[in-house]
Short mmCIF file of C-alpha atoms in Angstrom, two decimals:
data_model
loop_
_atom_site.label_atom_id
_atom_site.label_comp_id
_atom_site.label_asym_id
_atom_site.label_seq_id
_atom_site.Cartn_x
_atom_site.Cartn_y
_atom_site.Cartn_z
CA UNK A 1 51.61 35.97 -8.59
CA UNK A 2 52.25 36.73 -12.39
CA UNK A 3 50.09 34.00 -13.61
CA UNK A 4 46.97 35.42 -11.21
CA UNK A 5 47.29 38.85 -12.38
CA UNK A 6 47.44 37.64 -16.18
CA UNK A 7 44.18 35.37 -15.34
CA UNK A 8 42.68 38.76 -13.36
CA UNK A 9 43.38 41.08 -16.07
CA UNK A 10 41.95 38.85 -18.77
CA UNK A 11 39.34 38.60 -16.84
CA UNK A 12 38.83 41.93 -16.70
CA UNK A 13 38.62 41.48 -20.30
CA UNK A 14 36.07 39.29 -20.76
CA UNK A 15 33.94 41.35 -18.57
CA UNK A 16 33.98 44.02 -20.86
CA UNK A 17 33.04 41.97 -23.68
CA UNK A 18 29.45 41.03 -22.07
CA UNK A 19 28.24 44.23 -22.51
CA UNK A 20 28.53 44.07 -25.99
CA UNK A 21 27.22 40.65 -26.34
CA UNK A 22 24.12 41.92 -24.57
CA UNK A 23 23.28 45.12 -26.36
CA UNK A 24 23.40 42.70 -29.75
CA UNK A 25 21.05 40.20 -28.42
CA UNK A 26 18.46 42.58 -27.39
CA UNK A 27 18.90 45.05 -30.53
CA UNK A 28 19.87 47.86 -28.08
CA UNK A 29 22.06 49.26 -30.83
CA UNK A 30 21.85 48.72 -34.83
CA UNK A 31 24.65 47.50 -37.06
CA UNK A 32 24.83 51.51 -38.10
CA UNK A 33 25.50 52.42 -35.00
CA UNK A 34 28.01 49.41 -33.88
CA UNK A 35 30.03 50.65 -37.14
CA UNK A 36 29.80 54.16 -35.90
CA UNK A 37 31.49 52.89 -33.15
CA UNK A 38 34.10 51.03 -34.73
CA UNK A 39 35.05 53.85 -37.25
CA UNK A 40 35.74 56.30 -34.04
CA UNK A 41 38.21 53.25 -32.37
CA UNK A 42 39.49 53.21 -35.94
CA UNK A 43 40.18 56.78 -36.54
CA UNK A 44 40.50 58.00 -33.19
CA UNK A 45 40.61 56.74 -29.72
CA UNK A 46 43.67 53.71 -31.37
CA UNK A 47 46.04 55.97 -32.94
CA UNK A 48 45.80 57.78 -29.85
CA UNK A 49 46.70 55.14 -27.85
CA UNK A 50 49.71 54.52 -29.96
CA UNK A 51 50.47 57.93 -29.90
CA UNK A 52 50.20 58.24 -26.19
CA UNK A 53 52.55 55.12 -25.47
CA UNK A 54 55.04 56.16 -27.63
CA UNK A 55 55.35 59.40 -25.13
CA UNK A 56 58.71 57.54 -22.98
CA UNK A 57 62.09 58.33 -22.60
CA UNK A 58 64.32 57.71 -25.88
CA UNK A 59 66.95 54.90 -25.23
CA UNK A 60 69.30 52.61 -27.18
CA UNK A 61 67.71 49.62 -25.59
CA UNK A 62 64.28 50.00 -26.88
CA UNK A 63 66.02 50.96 -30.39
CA UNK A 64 67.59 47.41 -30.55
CA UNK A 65 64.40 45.74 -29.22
CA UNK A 66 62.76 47.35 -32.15
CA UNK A 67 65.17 45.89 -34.72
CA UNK A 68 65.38 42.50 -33.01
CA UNK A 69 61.28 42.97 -32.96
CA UNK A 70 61.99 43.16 -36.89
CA UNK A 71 64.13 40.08 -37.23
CA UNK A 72 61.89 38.01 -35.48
CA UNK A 73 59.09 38.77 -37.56
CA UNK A 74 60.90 38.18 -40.95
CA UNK A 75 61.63 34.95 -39.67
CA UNK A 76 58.51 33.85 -38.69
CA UNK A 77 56.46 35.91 -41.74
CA UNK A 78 58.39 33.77 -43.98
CA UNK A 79 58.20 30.04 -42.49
CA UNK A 80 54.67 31.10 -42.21
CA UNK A 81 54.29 32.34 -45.53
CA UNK A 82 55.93 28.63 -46.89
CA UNK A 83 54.03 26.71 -44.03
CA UNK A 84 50.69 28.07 -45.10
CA UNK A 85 50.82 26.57 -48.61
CA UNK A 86 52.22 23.36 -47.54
CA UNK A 87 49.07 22.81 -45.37
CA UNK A 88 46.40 24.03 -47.86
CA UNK A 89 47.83 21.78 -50.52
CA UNK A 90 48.26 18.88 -47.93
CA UNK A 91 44.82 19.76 -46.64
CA UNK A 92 43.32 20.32 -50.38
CA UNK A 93 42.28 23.36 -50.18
CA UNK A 94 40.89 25.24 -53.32
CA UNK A 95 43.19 27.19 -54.93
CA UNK A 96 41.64 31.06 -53.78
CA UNK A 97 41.21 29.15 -50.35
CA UNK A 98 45.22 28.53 -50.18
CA UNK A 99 45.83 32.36 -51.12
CA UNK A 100 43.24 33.34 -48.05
CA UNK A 101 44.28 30.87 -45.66
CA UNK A 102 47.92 32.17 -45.98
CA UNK A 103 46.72 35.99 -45.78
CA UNK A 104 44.84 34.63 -42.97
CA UNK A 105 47.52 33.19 -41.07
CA UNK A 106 49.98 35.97 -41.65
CA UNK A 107 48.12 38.73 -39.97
CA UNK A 108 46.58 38.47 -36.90
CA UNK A 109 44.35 41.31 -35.28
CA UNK A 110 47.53 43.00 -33.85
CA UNK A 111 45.70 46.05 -33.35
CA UNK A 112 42.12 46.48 -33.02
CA UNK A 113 42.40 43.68 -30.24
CA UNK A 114 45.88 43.08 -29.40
CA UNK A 115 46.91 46.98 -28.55
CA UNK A 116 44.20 46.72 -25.86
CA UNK A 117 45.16 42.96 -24.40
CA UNK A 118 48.64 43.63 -24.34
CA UNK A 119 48.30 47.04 -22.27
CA UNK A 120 46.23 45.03 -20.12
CA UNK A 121 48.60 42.26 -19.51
CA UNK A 122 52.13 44.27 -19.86
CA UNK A 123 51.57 48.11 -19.76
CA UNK A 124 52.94 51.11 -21.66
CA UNK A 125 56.44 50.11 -22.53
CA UNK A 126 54.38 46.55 -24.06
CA UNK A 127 51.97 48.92 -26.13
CA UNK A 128 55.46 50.25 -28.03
CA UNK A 129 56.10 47.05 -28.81
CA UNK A 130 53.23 45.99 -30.15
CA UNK A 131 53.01 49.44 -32.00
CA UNK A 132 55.98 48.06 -33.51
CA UNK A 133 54.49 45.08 -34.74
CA UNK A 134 51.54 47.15 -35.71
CA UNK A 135 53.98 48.98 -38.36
CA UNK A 136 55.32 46.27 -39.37
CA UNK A 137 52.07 44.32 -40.30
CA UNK A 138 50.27 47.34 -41.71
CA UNK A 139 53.47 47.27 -44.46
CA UNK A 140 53.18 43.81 -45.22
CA UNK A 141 49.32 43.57 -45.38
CA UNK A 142 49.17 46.81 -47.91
CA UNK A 143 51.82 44.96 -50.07
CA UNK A 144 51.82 40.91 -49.84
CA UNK A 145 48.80 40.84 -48.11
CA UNK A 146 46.79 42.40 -51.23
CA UNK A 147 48.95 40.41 -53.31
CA UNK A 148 47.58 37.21 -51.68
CA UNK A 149 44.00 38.52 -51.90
CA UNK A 150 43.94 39.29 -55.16
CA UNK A 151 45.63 36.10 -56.08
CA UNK A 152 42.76 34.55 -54.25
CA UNK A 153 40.06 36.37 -56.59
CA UNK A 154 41.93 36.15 -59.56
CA UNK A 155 42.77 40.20 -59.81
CA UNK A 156 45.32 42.06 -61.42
CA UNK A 157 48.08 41.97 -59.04
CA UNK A 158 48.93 45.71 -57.66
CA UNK A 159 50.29 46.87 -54.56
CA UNK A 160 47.95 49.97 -52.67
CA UNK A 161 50.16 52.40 -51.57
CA UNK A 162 47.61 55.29 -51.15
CA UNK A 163 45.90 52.56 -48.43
CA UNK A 164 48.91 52.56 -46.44
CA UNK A 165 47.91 55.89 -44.87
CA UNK A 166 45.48 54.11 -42.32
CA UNK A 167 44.68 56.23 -39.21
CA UNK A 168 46.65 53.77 -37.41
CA UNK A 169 49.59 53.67 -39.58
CA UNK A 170 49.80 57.35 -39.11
CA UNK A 171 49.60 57.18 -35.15
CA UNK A 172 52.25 54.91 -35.37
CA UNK A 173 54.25 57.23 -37.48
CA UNK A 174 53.78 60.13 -35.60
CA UNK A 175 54.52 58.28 -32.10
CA UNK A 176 57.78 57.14 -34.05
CA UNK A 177 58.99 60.09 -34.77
CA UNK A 178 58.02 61.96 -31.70
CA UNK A 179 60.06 59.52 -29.73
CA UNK A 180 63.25 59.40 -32.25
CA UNK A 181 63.07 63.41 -31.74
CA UNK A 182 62.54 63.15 -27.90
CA UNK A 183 59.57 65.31 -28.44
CA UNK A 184 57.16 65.29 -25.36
CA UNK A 185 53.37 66.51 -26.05
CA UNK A 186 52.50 69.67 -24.02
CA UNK A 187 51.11 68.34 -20.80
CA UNK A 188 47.42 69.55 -21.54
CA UNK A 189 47.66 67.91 -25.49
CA UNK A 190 49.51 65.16 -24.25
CA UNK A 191 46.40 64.65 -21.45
CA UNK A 192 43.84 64.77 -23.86
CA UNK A 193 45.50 62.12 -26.02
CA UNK A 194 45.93 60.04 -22.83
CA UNK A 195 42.40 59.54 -22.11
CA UNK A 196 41.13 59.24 -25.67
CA UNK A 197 43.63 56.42 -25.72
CA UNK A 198 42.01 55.17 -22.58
CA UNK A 199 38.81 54.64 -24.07
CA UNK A 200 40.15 51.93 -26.91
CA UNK A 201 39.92 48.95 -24.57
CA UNK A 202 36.22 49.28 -23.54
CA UNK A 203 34.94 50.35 -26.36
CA UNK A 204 37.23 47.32 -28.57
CA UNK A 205 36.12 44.57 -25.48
CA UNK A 206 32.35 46.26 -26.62
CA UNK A 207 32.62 46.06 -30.10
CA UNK A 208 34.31 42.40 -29.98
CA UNK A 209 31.26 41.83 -27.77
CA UNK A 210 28.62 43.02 -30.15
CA UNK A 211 30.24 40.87 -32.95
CA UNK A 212 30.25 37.81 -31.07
CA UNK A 213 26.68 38.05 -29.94
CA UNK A 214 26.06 37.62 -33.96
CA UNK A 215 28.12 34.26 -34.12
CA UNK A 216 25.97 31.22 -34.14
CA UNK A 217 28.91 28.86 -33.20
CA UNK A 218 27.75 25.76 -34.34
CA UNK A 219 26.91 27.29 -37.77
CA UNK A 220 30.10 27.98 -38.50
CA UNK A 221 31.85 24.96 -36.65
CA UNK A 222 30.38 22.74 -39.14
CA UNK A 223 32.88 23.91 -42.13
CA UNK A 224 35.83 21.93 -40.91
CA UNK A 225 38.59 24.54 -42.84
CA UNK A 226 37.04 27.25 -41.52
CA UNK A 227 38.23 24.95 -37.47
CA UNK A 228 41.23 24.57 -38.93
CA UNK A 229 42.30 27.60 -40.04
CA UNK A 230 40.97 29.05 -36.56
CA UNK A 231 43.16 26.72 -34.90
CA UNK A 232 46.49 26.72 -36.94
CA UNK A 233 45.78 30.86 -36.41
CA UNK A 234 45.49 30.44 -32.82
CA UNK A 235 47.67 27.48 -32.02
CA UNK A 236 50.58 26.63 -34.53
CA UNK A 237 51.47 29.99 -35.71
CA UNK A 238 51.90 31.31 -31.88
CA UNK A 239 54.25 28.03 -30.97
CA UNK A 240 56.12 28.69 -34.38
CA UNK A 241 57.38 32.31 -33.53
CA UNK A 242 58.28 30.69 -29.89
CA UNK A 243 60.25 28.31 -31.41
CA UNK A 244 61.50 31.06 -33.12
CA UNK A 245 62.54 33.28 -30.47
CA UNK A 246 64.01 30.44 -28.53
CA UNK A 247 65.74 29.26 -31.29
CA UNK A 248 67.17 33.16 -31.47
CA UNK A 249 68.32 32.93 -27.64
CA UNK A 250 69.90 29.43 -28.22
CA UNK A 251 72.16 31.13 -31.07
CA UNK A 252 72.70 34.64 -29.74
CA UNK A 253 72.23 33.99 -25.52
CA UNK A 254 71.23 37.64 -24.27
CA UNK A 255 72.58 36.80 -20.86
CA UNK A 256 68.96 37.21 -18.97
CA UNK A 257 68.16 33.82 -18.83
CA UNK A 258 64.52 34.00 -19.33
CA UNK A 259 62.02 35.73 -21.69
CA UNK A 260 62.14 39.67 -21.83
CA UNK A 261 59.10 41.21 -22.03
CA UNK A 262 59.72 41.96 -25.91
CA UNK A 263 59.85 38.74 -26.53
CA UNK A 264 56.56 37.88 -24.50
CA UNK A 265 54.69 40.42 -26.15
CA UNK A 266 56.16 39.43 -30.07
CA UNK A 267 54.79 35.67 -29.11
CA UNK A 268 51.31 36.74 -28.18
CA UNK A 269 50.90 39.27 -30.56
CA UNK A 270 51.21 35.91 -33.55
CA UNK A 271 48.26 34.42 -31.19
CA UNK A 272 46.37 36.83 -31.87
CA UNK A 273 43.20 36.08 -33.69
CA UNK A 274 42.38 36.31 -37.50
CA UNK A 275 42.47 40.41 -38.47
CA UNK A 276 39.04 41.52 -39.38
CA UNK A 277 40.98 43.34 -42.66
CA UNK A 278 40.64 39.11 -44.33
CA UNK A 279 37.25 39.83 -43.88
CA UNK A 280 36.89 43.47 -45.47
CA UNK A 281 40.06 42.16 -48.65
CA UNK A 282 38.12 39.59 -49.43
CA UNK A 283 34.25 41.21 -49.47
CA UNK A 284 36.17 44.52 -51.24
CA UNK A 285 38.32 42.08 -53.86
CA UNK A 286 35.10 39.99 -54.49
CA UNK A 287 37.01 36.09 -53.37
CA UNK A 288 35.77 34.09 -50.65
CA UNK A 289 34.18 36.52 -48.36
CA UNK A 290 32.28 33.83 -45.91
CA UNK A 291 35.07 31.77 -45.57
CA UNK A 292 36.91 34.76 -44.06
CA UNK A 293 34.54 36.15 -42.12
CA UNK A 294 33.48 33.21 -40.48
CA UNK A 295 36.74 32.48 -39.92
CA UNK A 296 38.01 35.84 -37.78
CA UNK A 297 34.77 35.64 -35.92
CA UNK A 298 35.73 31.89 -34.92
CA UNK A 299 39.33 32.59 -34.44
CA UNK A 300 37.96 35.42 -31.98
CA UNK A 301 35.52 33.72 -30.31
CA UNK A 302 38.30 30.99 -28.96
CA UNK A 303 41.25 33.15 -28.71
CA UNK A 304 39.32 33.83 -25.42
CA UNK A 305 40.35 30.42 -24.60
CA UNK A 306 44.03 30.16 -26.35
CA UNK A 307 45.55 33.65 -25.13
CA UNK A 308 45.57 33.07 -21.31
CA UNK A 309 46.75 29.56 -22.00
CA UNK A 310 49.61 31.20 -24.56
CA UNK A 311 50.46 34.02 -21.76
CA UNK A 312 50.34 31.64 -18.55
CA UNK A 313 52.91 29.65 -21.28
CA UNK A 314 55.21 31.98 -21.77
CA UNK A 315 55.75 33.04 -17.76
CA UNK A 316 56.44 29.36 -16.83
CA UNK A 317 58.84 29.23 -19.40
CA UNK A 318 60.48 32.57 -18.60
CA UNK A 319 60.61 31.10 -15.18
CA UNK A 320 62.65 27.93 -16.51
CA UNK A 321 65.24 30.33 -16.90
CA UNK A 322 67.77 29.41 -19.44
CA UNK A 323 66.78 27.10 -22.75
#
């Protein structure tokens, strides 16, 4: 029953991306107006969906899922961090290749994509969680992640504060500490939030959609790092964090037996795709800007393939029970 609804609701998904790919084929909108788009998902409709599930009831439990959230991304931010350069060296990579194929395997598109999937699949209390995560990576990419890219192009290395102060990174703030202050939104503010939350998965399914209807597949297919990377991204770094986490329940048993939802969503939020941010670092900081963005649109185009395969995973082995 679990796995249908999963396969239903990412259905539901893909539906919403055809749209997208259709109104890019026949030039229905221009590339203006498909940013236009994006910037109000950006700056709008996702921090209010982060906002808007981090309206629940304050409780210890979700405090220590938060902090064990933390933990298990250390862990898996730095084997992947050490993993990454193993591979490009082993793989012979150029050297500003190694620097983007790590950034590029750290930081998945946790947000723009995986806010939306994961309400989807899991609901509001799964959206905190991944809100979480969202935090978390926003810290890390503002900080090693421009330290990576500008390794890549051969920059000054600097960390940008000021860029921290994303749109998203303030939802995320806010929601925090509205919930650590049990502060509820009037109803009628709260409402209005609600629905302008609502609107981030179509319009994210559409704008995924109107990328993908771009992508000439086979183009891009024929640089073999740029399959690789896609399929480390999409494949080994998702199976690292669950070894991870099961590693974690093997040392410290919780007593449930089975995967909690926290730990569902942490796994599939690592399969996510390459983050379209590679993509903007690397055109912004001048290093190897095709190689990216061939890359996340690659990685996106088959994490419609890897993510009901990764979530069908982790029910049957939450159904095992214990490890």
């Amino acid at each position: 029953m679990v796995i249908q609804l999963i396969l239903s609701s990412l259905l539901m998904i893909f539906l919403m991306v055809i749209p997208g790919v259709i109104f890019r084929k026949r030039r229905m909108i221009t590339e203006e107006q498909g940013d236009a788009v994006n910037s109000i998902i950006v700056n709008l409709t996702w921090p209010c969906l982060v906002i808007d599930a981090m309206q629940m009831e304050f409780s210890a439990k979700i405090l220590r899922e938060s902090s064990y959230i933390f933990l298990i991304c250390v862990i898996v931010f730095g084997c992947l961090f050490l993993l990454s350069f193993l591979l490009a060296r082993w793989l012979k990579f150029s050297e500003r290749r190694q620097y983007l194929m790590t950034f590029m395997l750290l930081f998945g598109n946790t947000g723009f994509i995986g806010i939306p999937v994961i309400r989807v699949l899991y609901g509001e209390t799964a959206v905190f969680f991944m809100a979480v995560i969202e935090m978390i990576n926003d810290i890390l990419i503002f900080t090693v992640g421009i330290f990576l890219i500008q390794l890549s192009a051969g920059a000054n290395v600097k960390a940008e504060w000021r860029k921290m102060c994303s749109p998203g990174m303030l939802g995320v703030l806010i929601g925090l500490v509205l919930f650590l202050c049990r502060i509820t939104l009037p109803e009628t503010l709260g409402r209005a939030v609600e629905m302008m939350g609502n609107a981030t998965t179509p319009l994210t399914m559409f704008m995924i959609g109107f990328q993908l209807g771009g992508l000439r597949v086979s183009e891009i297919m024929a640089e073999w790092q740029t399959c690789i990377v896609s399929l480390f991204k999409l494949i080994l770094v998702p199976a690292l964090c669950l070894a991870v986490v099961m590693g974690i329940d093997i040392l410290l048993p919780s007593g449930e037996g089975c995967l909690s939802l926290m730990e569902k969503v942490v796994v599939l939020s690592f399969a996510m795709p390459v983050g379209s941010v590679a993509a903007i670092f690397s055109r912004q900081y001048r290093t190897d800007s095709t190689f990216a963005v061939r890359t996340v649109l690659l990685s996106t185009f088959f994490c419609f393939i890897t993510l009901p395969v990764f979530a069908i995973l982790l029910e049957k082995v939450s159904e095992m029970g214990g490890f």
